[in-house]
Amino acid sequence: MSKANRSGHWPKLSDKLTKSRDPARCQPLNRDTTIYNYCSDPDALEGVKWLSCYLTTGVHFQFYNAFVKVLLLLAVTAPVALSFGFAGATAARSRFLPLSWLGRGYIAVVRGVPDIAFFLFFVIALDQMFEYVRHVALCPDWEDPIRQGADFIVCQQAKLPLSSAREWVHETYAFALAVFTFAIVFGAFAANVLFGAMQAVPHAQLETAEAYGMSPRQTFWRVLVPQMWVFALPGLSNLWQILIKATPLLFLLGIEDVVYWARELGSTKTARFSDYPHGDWRMWYFLALLVFYLVMTWGSERLLNRIGARLSYGQATAGGEAMRKGAAL
Amino acid sequence: MSCIETIQAYGLRSLGIGERLLPRSDFTLCEQFTLIGSGMIWNIYFGVVALLIGFFFATGLALAKTSRNRWLRLPADGFIFLFRGSPLFIQFFFAYFLFLSLKRTNDFFDPFTAAWLGATIVLFCNTAAYSAQIFYGALQSVPKGDLEAADAYGMSGWSRFRRIVWPTMLRLAWPSYTNEAIFLFHATTLVFFSGFPAWQQRGDALYYASYFADKTFNPFVPYPILALYFVLLTLLVIGGFGLVNRRLNRHLPQTARPRLRLRPNLIR
């Protein structure tokens, strides 16, 4: 974006990313990329054999790749958001007022407004911010204003990624932007959870630490942080489930994710453009996505319950007490 | 065009009343406020209808989930798991394409592919599942003494439910249910980004906000306007639910009444 295309419209981020490449509608990518030998002549196939060939075409592997993208997003966003949240919660607890306001402000700003609005907003805002910073740094003698009416114009060297960059650079940049956006939004949620957890640690524990002569820093790292997790876990596991369920929103950020491919692959294919003509199968593709997400949330619920049991062990909470009694019987 | 004229032209644009063409250039602040505000009509419509119908279904689901009869319990469990375990965004897509293929077989399903009905059904099922889980939790924590007292008074069946269990359930669930209502209103912004077409550009608030952001390439005006509208709506919901909360707790001593607390809004 920030580049006018030929028709004079301002392209959305998604336009910038997807370009004209559209494999699902292109000429058969798959004609020579078959896995099974019998797939060379799809017209002659039937039933299960046809399906096995259909599901192993090149575009389908891009679809499967999109699932890896979802998992990658989860794997990267979760720790980054958690550290954002930790920083936010620590800032909100600070005795230094401006820092405390900053932390509380961060938590409060993401409340009360639909998250999708944040996603749509941050992706453009971050992109423009990066380009603006680079513009100021790289082109100090640029005279024209950055915003001219409906245009956002920075000098060529400041563009991100450079217009000469390879396609994978564009894709990686877009993905990084998406991860950063997710981390900001979920960081605020995590900050809220961690802030509550830090408040929930019994005050006597902290006083005892002080009585032993620990400095505030030592008290924080050796007493408060190890004990807060058991209080934070219910909130964090809820947040993890919500993060899983938020991953399809990658689609709105212009990433070729599972939703994008489900729409592409499921739409009607005619015999002229595809070796595997079929009607409108988008419903079935989205059903597969539905099942995928159900399995994800179900699996993580079971896992998180186990972690919860592990963390409650030996804690002065109802859960920990129940385990102690259970062991004594 | 003065601001009054703009409001006259675009105030009900999201319903198809007034000026047909959306502004294309030189967007004024007034136009952005008016159109995004006009889109809020849809958000409120989706939210209110889904909540109203969903409330009763949720009560039924919660009761079914506590039932001893497995033929009641298992379907309720499944329904709640299905709608709480998958993203709303995917539910919208799936439902839209499902209705689309049903439409091909039968004309009866024609209106289902339009947002006003199709999206409302999805939102209704979704909020019913989430609320049912909340109500289920509340049903589990109805004080045992209350039930014993009801038994002692000779109440059973419907009258016990109507007079003892249900009011207590609502009282216990109300703070969480308020949050659920807020989330639901926020979730309505997904509708026009998920398959359901905005016929003749009649969209919701986020639809118009992203329209302006695309055209002006400046996200710093429309999205804060949208945020402002939603903060106001959230305050309104909290106010309205707060009144109900006060009525539900009116028999309790002043200090024992649970306060409504807004938790951070979360996506489903």
Coordinates of C-alpha atoms in Angstrom, one line a residue:
Chain A
M1 CA 0.0 0.0 0.0
S2 CA 0.9 3.6 0.0
K3 CA 1.5 3.0 -3.6
A4 CA -1.0 4.1 -6.1
N5 CA -1.7 1.3 -8.6
R6 CA -2.4 2.0 -12.2
S7 CA -6.2 2.3 -11.9
G8 CA -5.7 5.1 -9.4
H9 CA -7.3 3.2 -6.5
W10 CA -5.6 2.8 -3.2
P11 CA -4.9 -0.9 -2.9
K12 CA -5.7 -2.6 0.3
L13 CA -3.0 -4.4 2.1
S14 CA -4.4 -7.6 0.7
D15 CA -4.0 -6.4 -2.8
K16 CA -0.4 -5.6 -2.1
L17 CA 0.2 -9.1 -0.9
T18 CA -1.8 -11.3 -3.1
K19 CA -0.8 -9.6 -6.4
S20 CA -2.2 -11.2 -9.5
R21 CA -1.0 -14.6 -8.6
D22 CA -4.0 -16.8 -8.2
P23 CA -3.0 -20.4 -8.5
A24 CA -6.5 -21.9 -7.9
R25 CA -7.9 -20.3 -11.0
C26 CA -4.7 -20.5 -13.1
Q27 CA -3.8 -23.2 -15.5
P28 CA -3.4 -26.5 -13.9
L29 CA -0.4 -26.2 -11.6
N30 CA -1.0 -29.8 -10.7
R31 CA -0.7 -31.5 -14.0
D32 CA 2.9 -32.6 -13.4
T33 CA 3.0 -32.4 -9.6
T34 CA 1.2 -35.6 -8.8
I35 CA 2.2 -37.9 -6.0
Y36 CA 0.6 -41.1 -7.2
N37 CA 1.4 -42.5 -10.6
Y38 CA -2.2 -43.1 -11.5
C39 CA -3.0 -39.4 -11.2
S40 CA -1.6 -38.6 -14.7
D41 CA -5.1 -38.8 -16.2
P42 CA -7.6 -37.5 -13.7
D43 CA -10.5 -37.8 -16.2
A44 CA -10.3 -41.6 -16.1
L45 CA -10.4 -41.8 -12.3
E46 CA -13.3 -42.4 -10.0
G47 CA -14.2 -42.5 -6.4
V48 CA -11.5 -42.8 -3.8
K49 CA -8.7 -42.8 -6.3
W50 CA -10.0 -39.5 -7.8
L51 CA -10.3 -38.0 -4.3
S52 CA -6.8 -39.1 -3.4
C53 CA -5.4 -37.4 -6.5
Y54 CA -7.6 -34.3 -6.0
L55 CA -6.4 -33.9 -2.4
T56 CA -2.7 -34.1 -3.3
T57 CA -2.6 -31.5 -6.0
G58 CA -0.1 -28.6 -5.7
V59 CA -2.7 -26.1 -4.6
H60 CA -3.9 -28.4 -1.9
F61 CA -0.4 -28.5 -0.5
Q62 CA -0.5 -24.8 -0.3
F63 CA -3.8 -25.2 1.6
Y64 CA -2.1 -27.6 4.0
N65 CA 0.7 -25.2 4.3
A66 CA -1.7 -22.6 5.5
F67 CA -2.5 -24.8 8.5
V68 CA 1.2 -24.7 9.3
K69 CA 1.0 -20.9 9.0
V70 CA -1.8 -21.0 11.7
L71 CA 0.3 -23.1 14.0
L72 CA 3.3 -20.9 13.3
L73 CA 1.2 -17.8 14.2
L74 CA 0.2 -19.5 17.4
A75 CA 3.7 -20.5 18.3
V76 CA 5.1 -17.1 17.7
T77 CA 2.3 -14.9 19.0
A78 CA 1.8 -16.8 22.3
P79 CA 5.2 -16.0 23.8
V80 CA 5.4 -12.5 22.3
A81 CA 2.0 -11.6 23.6
L82 CA 2.8 -13.1 27.0
S83 CA 5.9 -11.0 27.2
F84 CA 4.0 -7.9 26.1
G85 CA 1.5 -8.8 28.8
F86 CA 4.2 -9.3 31.4
A87 CA 5.7 -5.9 30.6
G88 CA 2.2 -4.3 30.6
A89 CA 1.3 -5.8 34.0
T90 CA 4.6 -5.0 35.5
A91 CA 4.3 -1.4 34.3
A92 CA 0.8 -1.1 35.6
R93 CA 2.0 -2.2 39.1
S94 CA 4.9 0.2 39.0
R95 CA 5.2 2.8 41.8
F96 CA 6.5 5.3 39.2
L97 CA 3.2 7.0 38.2
P98 CA 3.7 7.7 34.5
L99 CA 4.9 4.1 33.9
S100 CA 1.8 2.9 35.8
W101 CA -0.4 5.0 33.7
L102 CA 1.2 3.7 30.6
G103 CA 0.6 0.1 31.6
R104 CA -3.0 0.8 32.7
G105 CA -3.6 2.8 29.6
Y106 CA -2.4 0.0 27.4
I107 CA -4.7 -2.5 29.1
A108 CA -7.7 -0.1 29.1
V109 CA -7.3 1.0 25.4
V110 CA -7.9 -2.4 24.0
R111 CA -11.1 -2.8 26.1
G112 CA -14.5 -1.8 25.0
V113 CA -13.8 -1.8 21.3
P114 CA -14.3 -4.7 18.9
D115 CA -11.0 -6.5 18.3
I116 CA -11.5 -6.8 14.6
A117 CA -11.4 -3.0 14.4
F118 CA -8.0 -3.2 16.2
F119 CA -6.7 -5.7 13.7
L120 CA -7.8 -3.7 10.7
F121 CA -6.4 -0.5 12.3
F122 CA -3.1 -1.7 13.5
V123 CA -2.0 -3.4 10.2
I124 CA -2.3 -0.1 8.3
A125 CA -1.2 2.1 11.2
L126 CA 1.9 0.0 11.9
D127 CA 2.8 -0.1 8.3
Q128 CA 2.5 3.6 7.9
M129 CA 4.4 4.2 11.1
F130 CA 7.4 2.1 10.0
E131 CA 7.4 3.8 6.6
Y132 CA 7.2 7.2 8.1
V133 CA 10.1 6.5 10.5
R134 CA 12.2 5.2 7.7
H135 CA 11.2 8.2 5.6
V136 CA 12.4 10.7 8.2
A137 CA 15.6 8.8 8.6
L138 CA 16.4 8.0 5.0
C139 CA 15.2 11.1 3.1
P140 CA 15.8 14.1 5.4
D141 CA 15.7 16.6 2.5
W142 CA 12.2 15.6 1.3
E143 CA 10.0 18.6 1.0
D144 CA 6.5 17.5 0.2
P145 CA 4.0 16.6 3.0
I146 CA 3.5 12.9 3.7
R147 CA -0.3 13.1 3.5
Q148 CA -1.6 14.6 0.4
G149 CA -5.3 14.4 0.5
A150 CA -6.1 10.8 0.3
D151 CA -2.5 9.7 -0.4
F152 CA 0.3 8.6 1.9
I153 CA 3.5 9.2 0.1
V154 CA 7.0 8.4 1.3
C155 CA 10.2 8.4 -0.7
Q156 CA 11.2 5.2 -2.6
Q157 CA 13.9 4.2 -0.3
A158 CA 11.6 4.3 2.7
K159 CA 9.1 1.9 1.3
L160 CA 8.6 -1.4 3.2
P161 CA 9.4 -3.8 1.7
L162 CA 11.3 -2.1 -1.1
S163 CA 9.4 -2.3 -4.3
S164 CA 12.3 -4.3 -5.8
A165 CA 12.1 -6.9 -3.0
R166 CA 11.3 -10.6 -3.8
E167 CA 7.8 -11.9 -3.2
W168 CA 8.7 -13.9 -0.2
V169 CA 10.0 -10.7 1.5
H170 CA 6.6 -9.1 0.9
E171 CA 4.8 -12.2 2.4
T172 CA 7.1 -12.4 5.4
Y173 CA 6.7 -8.7 6.1
A174 CA 2.9 -9.0 6.0
F175 CA 3.1 -12.1 8.2
A176 CA 5.4 -10.3 10.7
L177 CA 3.0 -7.3 10.7
A178 CA 0.1 -9.7 11.5
V179 CA 2.0 -11.4 14.3
F180 CA 2.9 -8.0 15.8
T181 CA -0.8 -6.9 15.6
F182 CA -2.0 -10.1 17.3
A183 CA 0.7 -9.7 19.9
I184 CA -0.3 -6.1 20.7
V185 CA -4.0 -7.0 21.1
F186 CA -3.5 -10.2 23.0
G187 CA -0.7 -8.6 25.0
A188 CA -3.2 -6.3 26.5
F189 CA -5.5 -9.2 27.4
A190 CA -2.6 -11.1 28.9
A191 CA -1.5 -7.9 30.8
N192 CA -4.9 -7.8 32.3
V193 CA -4.8 -11.4 33.4
L194 CA -1.3 -11.2 34.8
F195 CA -2.1 -8.0 36.6
G196 CA -4.9 -9.7 38.3
A197 CA -2.8 -12.7 39.1
M198 CA 0.0 -10.5 40.6
Q199 CA -2.6 -8.9 42.9
A200 CA -4.0 -12.3 43.9
V201 CA -0.7 -13.6 45.3
P202 CA -1.3 -13.5 49.1
H203 CA 0.2 -10.4 50.6
A204 CA 1.6 -12.3 53.5
Q205 CA 4.0 -14.0 51.1
L206 CA 5.4 -10.6 50.0
E207 CA 5.7 -9.3 53.5
T208 CA 7.5 -12.4 54.6
A209 CA 10.0 -11.9 51.8
E210 CA 10.6 -8.4 52.9
A211 CA 11.0 -9.5 56.5
Y212 CA 13.7 -11.8 55.3
G213 CA 15.5 -8.8 53.9
M214 CA 14.8 -9.3 50.2
S215 CA 15.0 -6.2 48.0
P216 CA 11.8 -5.3 46.0
R217 CA 13.5 -6.8 42.9
Q218 CA 14.3 -10.0 44.7
T219 CA 10.8 -10.2 46.1
F220 CA 9.3 -9.7 42.7
W221 CA 11.4 -12.4 40.9
R222 CA 11.8 -15.0 43.6
V223 CA 8.4 -14.8 45.4
L224 CA 5.8 -13.0 43.3
V225 CA 6.5 -14.3 39.8
P226 CA 6.8 -18.0 40.7
Q227 CA 3.5 -17.9 42.7
M228 CA 1.4 -15.9 40.3
W229 CA 1.2 -18.5 37.6
V230 CA -1.4 -20.7 39.4
F231 CA -3.7 -17.7 39.6
A232 CA -3.0 -16.6 36.0
L233 CA -3.5 -20.1 34.5
P234 CA -7.3 -20.1 34.2
G235 CA -7.2 -16.6 32.6
L236 CA -4.3 -17.5 30.3
S237 CA -5.8 -20.8 29.2
N238 CA -9.0 -19.0 28.4
L239 CA -6.9 -16.5 26.4
W240 CA -5.1 -19.3 24.6
Q241 CA -8.5 -20.8 23.5
I242 CA -9.5 -17.3 22.3
L243 CA -6.2 -16.9 20.5
I244 CA -6.8 -20.2 18.6
K245 CA -10.3 -19.0 17.7
A246 CA -8.9 -15.6 16.5
T247 CA -6.4 -17.1 14.0
P248 CA -8.9 -17.2 11.1
L249 CA -8.9 -13.4 11.3
L250 CA -5.5 -13.6 9.6
F251 CA -7.6 -13.6 6.5
L252 CA -8.7 -10.0 7.2
L253 CA -5.1 -9.0 7.5
G254 CA -4.5 -10.1 3.9
I255 CA -2.6 -13.3 4.6
E256 CA -3.2 -16.3 2.4
D257 CA -4.4 -18.4 5.3
V258 CA -6.8 -21.3 5.7
V259 CA -9.9 -19.2 5.1
Y260 CA -8.4 -17.8 1.9
W261 CA -7.5 -21.2 0.5
A262 CA -10.8 -22.8 1.6
R263 CA -12.6 -20.1 -0.4
E264 CA -10.3 -20.5 -3.4
L265 CA -10.2 -24.3 -3.6
G266 CA -13.9 -24.8 -2.7
S267 CA -15.3 -22.5 -5.4
T268 CA -16.7 -24.0 -8.5
K269 CA -14.1 -25.4 -11.0
T270 CA -15.0 -26.0 -14.6
A271 CA -13.3 -28.6 -16.8
R272 CA -11.7 -25.8 -18.8
F273 CA -9.5 -24.5 -16.0
S274 CA -9.0 -27.5 -13.9
D275 CA -8.2 -31.1 -14.1
Y276 CA -10.6 -31.8 -11.3
P277 CA -13.8 -30.0 -12.1
H278 CA -16.3 -29.8 -9.3
G279 CA -19.3 -27.7 -8.1
D280 CA -19.4 -25.3 -5.2
W281 CA -17.6 -27.2 -2.4
R282 CA -16.8 -24.3 -0.1
M283 CA -19.2 -25.6 2.5
W284 CA -17.2 -28.8 2.8
Y285 CA -13.9 -27.0 3.0
F286 CA -15.3 -24.8 5.8
L287 CA -16.7 -27.9 7.5
A288 CA -13.1 -29.2 7.5
L289 CA -11.9 -26.0 9.0
L290 CA -14.6 -26.2 11.7
V291 CA -13.4 -29.7 12.6
F292 CA -9.8 -28.6 12.6
Y293 CA -10.6 -25.8 15.1
L294 CA -12.8 -28.1 17.3
V295 CA -9.9 -30.6 17.5
M296 CA -7.5 -27.8 18.4
T297 CA -9.6 -26.3 21.2
W298 CA -10.6 -29.7 22.5
G299 CA -6.9 -30.9 22.6
S300 CA -5.6 -27.7 24.2
E301 CA -8.4 -27.9 26.8
R302 CA -7.2 -31.3 27.9
L303 CA -3.6 -30.3 27.9
L304 CA -4.3 -27.1 29.9
N305 CA -6.3 -29.0 32.5
R306 CA -3.2 -31.2 33.1
I307 CA -0.9 -28.2 33.4
G308 CA -3.4 -26.7 35.8
A309 CA -3.3 -29.8 38.0
R310 CA 0.5 -29.7 37.9
L311 CA 0.6 -26.1 38.9
S312 CA -1.9 -26.5 41.7
Y313 CA 0.3 -29.1 43.3
G314 CA 1.4 -27.9 46.8
Q315 CA -0.3 -24.5 46.4
A316 CA -2.4 -22.9 49.2
T317 CA -5.5 -22.9 47.0
A318 CA -8.7 -24.9 46.8
G319 CA -7.3 -27.0 44.0
G320 CA -4.1 -27.7 45.8
E321 CA -5.9 -28.6 49.0
A322 CA -8.1 -31.0 47.2
M323 CA -5.0 -32.7 45.7
R324 CA -3.4 -32.9 49.2
K325 CA -6.5 -34.5 50.6
G326 CA -6.8 -36.9 47.7
A327 CA -3.2 -38.0 48.2
A328 CA -3.8 -38.6 51.9
L329 CA -6.7 -40.9 51.4
Chain B
M1 CA -23.5 19.8 1.7
S2 CA -24.0 20.9 5.3
C3 CA -23.9 18.4 8.1
I4 CA -27.7 18.4 8.5
E5 CA -28.1 17.5 4.9
T6 CA -25.5 14.8 5.2
I7 CA -27.4 13.3 8.1
Q8 CA -30.6 13.4 6.1
A9 CA -28.9 11.8 3.1
Y10 CA -26.9 9.1 4.9
G11 CA -28.5 8.7 8.4
L12 CA -30.4 5.6 7.3
R13 CA -28.2 4.6 4.4
S14 CA -27.5 1.2 6.0
L15 CA -31.2 0.4 5.6
G16 CA -31.2 1.6 2.0
I17 CA -33.1 4.9 2.8
G18 CA -31.7 8.1 1.4
E19 CA -28.9 8.8 -0.9
R20 CA -27.8 5.7 -2.9
L21 CA -24.3 6.6 -3.8
L22 CA -21.8 6.6 -1.1
P23 CA -19.4 9.6 -0.9
R24 CA -16.4 9.0 -3.1
S25 CA -13.9 11.7 -2.4
D26 CA -13.3 14.7 -0.1
F27 CA -14.7 12.9 2.9
T28 CA -15.9 15.2 5.6
L29 CA -15.8 14.3 9.3
C30 CA -19.6 14.6 9.3
E31 CA -20.0 12.0 6.5
Q32 CA -17.8 9.6 8.4
F33 CA -19.7 10.1 11.6
T34 CA -23.0 9.8 9.9
L35 CA -22.3 6.7 7.8
I36 CA -20.5 4.8 10.6
G37 CA -23.4 5.7 12.9
S38 CA -25.9 4.5 10.3
G39 CA -24.0 1.2 10.2
M40 CA -24.5 0.8 14.0
I41 CA -28.2 0.1 13.3
W42 CA -27.2 -3.3 12.0
N43 CA -24.9 -4.0 14.9
I44 CA -27.6 -3.2 17.3
Y45 CA -30.2 -5.2 15.3
F46 CA -28.0 -8.3 15.2
G47 CA -27.1 -8.0 18.9
V48 CA -30.5 -7.4 20.2
V49 CA -32.3 -10.0 18.2
A50 CA -29.7 -12.7 18.9
L51 CA -29.6 -11.9 22.6
L52 CA -33.4 -11.8 23.0
I53 CA -34.1 -15.2 21.3
G54 CA -30.8 -16.7 22.5
F55 CA -31.6 -16.0 26.1
F56 CA -34.5 -18.4 26.2
F57 CA -32.7 -21.1 24.1
A58 CA -29.7 -20.8 26.4
T59 CA -31.9 -21.4 29.5
G60 CA -33.3 -24.5 27.9
L61 CA -29.8 -25.7 26.9
A62 CA -28.5 -25.1 30.4
L63 CA -31.3 -27.1 31.9
A64 CA -30.8 -29.9 29.3
K65 CA -27.1 -29.9 30.2
T66 CA -27.9 -30.5 33.9
S67 CA -30.5 -33.1 33.1
R68 CA -30.0 -36.7 34.2
N69 CA -31.5 -38.0 30.9
R70 CA -28.6 -38.6 28.6
W71 CA -30.8 -37.9 25.5
L72 CA -31.2 -34.4 26.7
R73 CA -27.7 -33.9 28.1
L74 CA -25.7 -35.2 25.1
P75 CA -27.2 -33.0 22.4
A76 CA -26.9 -30.0 24.6
D77 CA -23.3 -30.8 25.4
G78 CA -22.6 -31.3 21.7
F79 CA -24.3 -28.0 20.7
I80 CA -22.4 -26.0 23.3
F81 CA -19.1 -27.7 22.4
L82 CA -19.6 -27.1 18.7
F83 CA -20.3 -23.4 19.0
R84 CA -17.9 -22.6 21.8
G85 CA -15.1 -24.7 20.4
S86 CA -14.9 -23.2 16.9
P87 CA -14.3 -19.6 15.7
L88 CA -17.3 -17.5 15.0
F89 CA -15.7 -16.4 11.8
I90 CA -15.6 -19.9 10.5
Q91 CA -19.1 -20.5 11.7
F92 CA -20.3 -17.6 9.6
F93 CA -18.5 -18.8 6.5
F94 CA -19.8 -22.4 7.0
A95 CA -23.4 -21.3 7.6
Y96 CA -23.3 -18.9 4.6
F97 CA -22.1 -21.6 2.2
L98 CA -24.5 -24.2 3.8
F99 CA -27.5 -21.8 3.2
L100 CA -26.2 -21.1 -0.3
S101 CA -26.3 -24.8 -1.2
L102 CA -29.6 -25.3 0.5
K103 CA -30.9 -22.4 -1.6
R104 CA -30.1 -24.3 -4.7
T105 CA -32.3 -27.1 -3.7
N106 CA -35.2 -25.1 -2.3
D107 CA -36.5 -21.6 -2.7
F108 CA -37.5 -21.6 0.9
F109 CA -33.9 -20.9 1.9
D110 CA -33.7 -17.8 -0.2
P111 CA -33.7 -15.3 2.7
F112 CA -31.2 -17.3 4.7
T113 CA -28.3 -16.2 2.5
A114 CA -29.0 -12.6 3.4
A115 CA -27.3 -11.2 6.4
W116 CA -30.4 -10.1 8.2
L117 CA -31.6 -13.7 8.7
G118 CA -28.6 -16.0 8.1
A119 CA -26.1 -14.0 10.2
T120 CA -28.7 -13.6 12.9
I121 CA -29.2 -17.4 13.1
V122 CA -25.5 -18.0 13.5
L123 CA -25.2 -15.2 16.2
F124 CA -28.2 -16.7 17.9
C125 CA -26.7 -20.2 18.1
N126 CA -23.4 -18.8 19.2
T127 CA -24.7 -16.6 22.0
A128 CA -27.0 -19.4 23.1
A129 CA -24.1 -21.8 23.5
Y130 CA -21.9 -19.3 25.4
S131 CA -24.8 -18.1 27.6
A132 CA -25.8 -21.7 28.2
Q133 CA -22.4 -22.5 29.6
I134 CA -22.7 -19.4 31.9
F135 CA -26.2 -20.5 33.0
Y136 CA -25.0 -24.0 33.5
G137 CA -22.3 -22.8 35.8
A138 CA -24.9 -20.7 37.7
L139 CA -27.3 -23.6 38.0
Q140 CA -24.6 -25.7 39.6
S141 CA -24.0 -23.0 42.2
V142 CA -27.6 -22.5 43.2
P143 CA -27.4 -22.7 47.0
K144 CA -28.5 -26.1 48.3
G145 CA -30.4 -24.4 51.1
D146 CA -32.6 -22.6 48.7
L147 CA -33.6 -25.9 47.1
E148 CA -34.2 -27.5 50.4
A149 CA -36.3 -24.6 51.5
A150 CA -38.4 -24.9 48.3
D151 CA -38.9 -28.6 49.0
A152 CA -40.0 -27.7 52.5
Y153 CA -42.6 -25.3 51.2
G154 CA -43.9 -28.1 49.0
M155 CA -42.8 -26.6 45.7
S156 CA -41.8 -28.9 42.9
G157 CA -41.5 -28.9 39.2
W158 CA -42.4 -25.8 37.4
S159 CA -43.2 -23.6 40.4
R160 CA -39.9 -24.5 42.0
F161 CA -38.1 -23.7 38.8
R162 CA -40.0 -20.5 38.2
R163 CA -39.8 -19.1 41.7
I164 CA -36.5 -20.4 43.1
V165 CA -34.1 -21.9 40.6
W166 CA -34.5 -19.5 37.7
P167 CA -34.2 -16.2 39.6
T168 CA -31.2 -17.5 41.5
M169 CA -29.6 -18.7 38.4
L170 CA -30.1 -15.4 36.7
R171 CA -28.8 -13.5 39.7
L172 CA -25.6 -15.6 39.8
A173 CA -25.1 -15.5 36.1
W174 CA -25.9 -11.9 35.4
P175 CA -22.4 -10.3 35.7
S176 CA -21.0 -12.9 33.3
Y177 CA -24.0 -12.7 31.1
T178 CA -23.5 -8.9 30.8
N179 CA -20.0 -9.6 29.5
E180 CA -21.3 -12.1 27.0
A181 CA -23.8 -9.5 25.7
I182 CA -20.9 -7.0 25.2
F183 CA -18.9 -9.6 23.4
L184 CA -21.8 -10.4 21.2
F185 CA -22.3 -6.8 20.2
H186 CA -18.6 -6.7 19.3
A187 CA -18.8 -9.9 17.4
T188 CA -21.6 -8.5 15.2
T189 CA -18.8 -6.5 13.4
L190 CA -17.6 -9.8 11.8
V191 CA -20.8 -10.4 9.8
F192 CA -20.0 -8.4 6.6
F193 CA -16.4 -9.7 6.5
S194 CA -17.4 -13.3 6.4
G195 CA -19.2 -14.2 3.2
F196 CA -22.5 -12.5 3.9
P197 CA -22.8 -9.9 1.2
A198 CA -23.6 -6.2 2.0
W199 CA -26.3 -5.8 -0.5
Q200 CA -26.2 -2.4 -2.2
Q201 CA -23.5 -1.4 0.2
R202 CA -25.8 -1.6 3.2
G203 CA -23.3 -2.6 5.8
D204 CA -22.6 -2.4 9.5
A205 CA -20.4 0.2 11.2
L206 CA -17.1 -1.6 10.6
Y207 CA -18.1 -2.1 7.0
Y208 CA -18.3 1.7 6.5
A209 CA -15.3 2.4 8.7
S210 CA -13.1 0.1 6.6
Y211 CA -14.7 1.6 3.4
F212 CA -13.4 5.0 4.6
A213 CA -10.0 3.6 5.6
D214 CA -9.6 2.1 2.2
K215 CA -10.6 5.2 0.3
T216 CA -8.7 7.8 2.4
F217 CA -5.9 5.4 3.3
N218 CA -6.0 7.0 6.7
P219 CA -7.0 4.6 9.5
F220 CA -6.7 7.3 12.2
V221 CA -10.1 8.9 11.6
P222 CA -12.7 6.2 10.9
Y223 CA -11.6 3.5 13.4
P224 CA -11.5 5.9 16.3
I225 CA -15.0 7.0 15.3
L226 CA -16.1 3.4 15.3
A227 CA -14.4 2.9 18.7
L228 CA -16.2 5.8 20.1
Y229 CA -19.6 4.4 19.0
F230 CA -18.8 1.1 20.4
V231 CA -17.6 2.5 23.7
L232 CA -21.0 4.3 23.9
L233 CA -22.9 1.1 23.0
T234 CA -20.9 -0.8 25.7
L235 CA -21.8 1.8 28.3
L236 CA -25.4 1.6 27.3
V237 CA -25.4 -2.2 27.6
I238 CA -23.7 -2.0 31.0
G239 CA -26.3 0.5 32.1
G240 CA -29.2 -1.5 30.9
F241 CA -28.0 -4.8 32.3
G242 CA -27.0 -3.0 35.5
L243 CA -30.7 -2.0 36.0
V244 CA -31.7 -5.6 35.6
N245 CA -29.0 -6.7 38.0
R246 CA -30.3 -4.3 40.6
R247 CA -33.8 -5.7 40.2
L248 CA -32.5 -9.3 40.5
N249 CA -30.6 -8.5 43.6
R250 CA -33.2 -6.2 45.2
H251 CA -33.9 -8.5 48.1
L252 CA -30.3 -8.7 49.2
P253 CA -28.7 -6.4 51.8
Q254 CA -26.9 -3.5 50.1
T255 CA -23.4 -4.7 50.7
A256 CA -23.9 -8.3 49.5
R257 CA -24.9 -7.3 46.0
P258 CA -22.5 -8.3 43.3
R259 CA -21.2 -5.5 41.3
L260 CA -21.0 -5.7 37.5
R261 CA -17.5 -5.6 36.3
L262 CA -16.4 -5.1 32.7
R263 CA -13.8 -7.7 31.8
P264 CA -11.7 -7.2 28.7
N265 CA -13.6 -7.9 25.5
L266 CA -12.5 -11.1 23.8
I267 CA -13.0 -12.6 20.4
R268 CA -14.6 -15.9 19.8

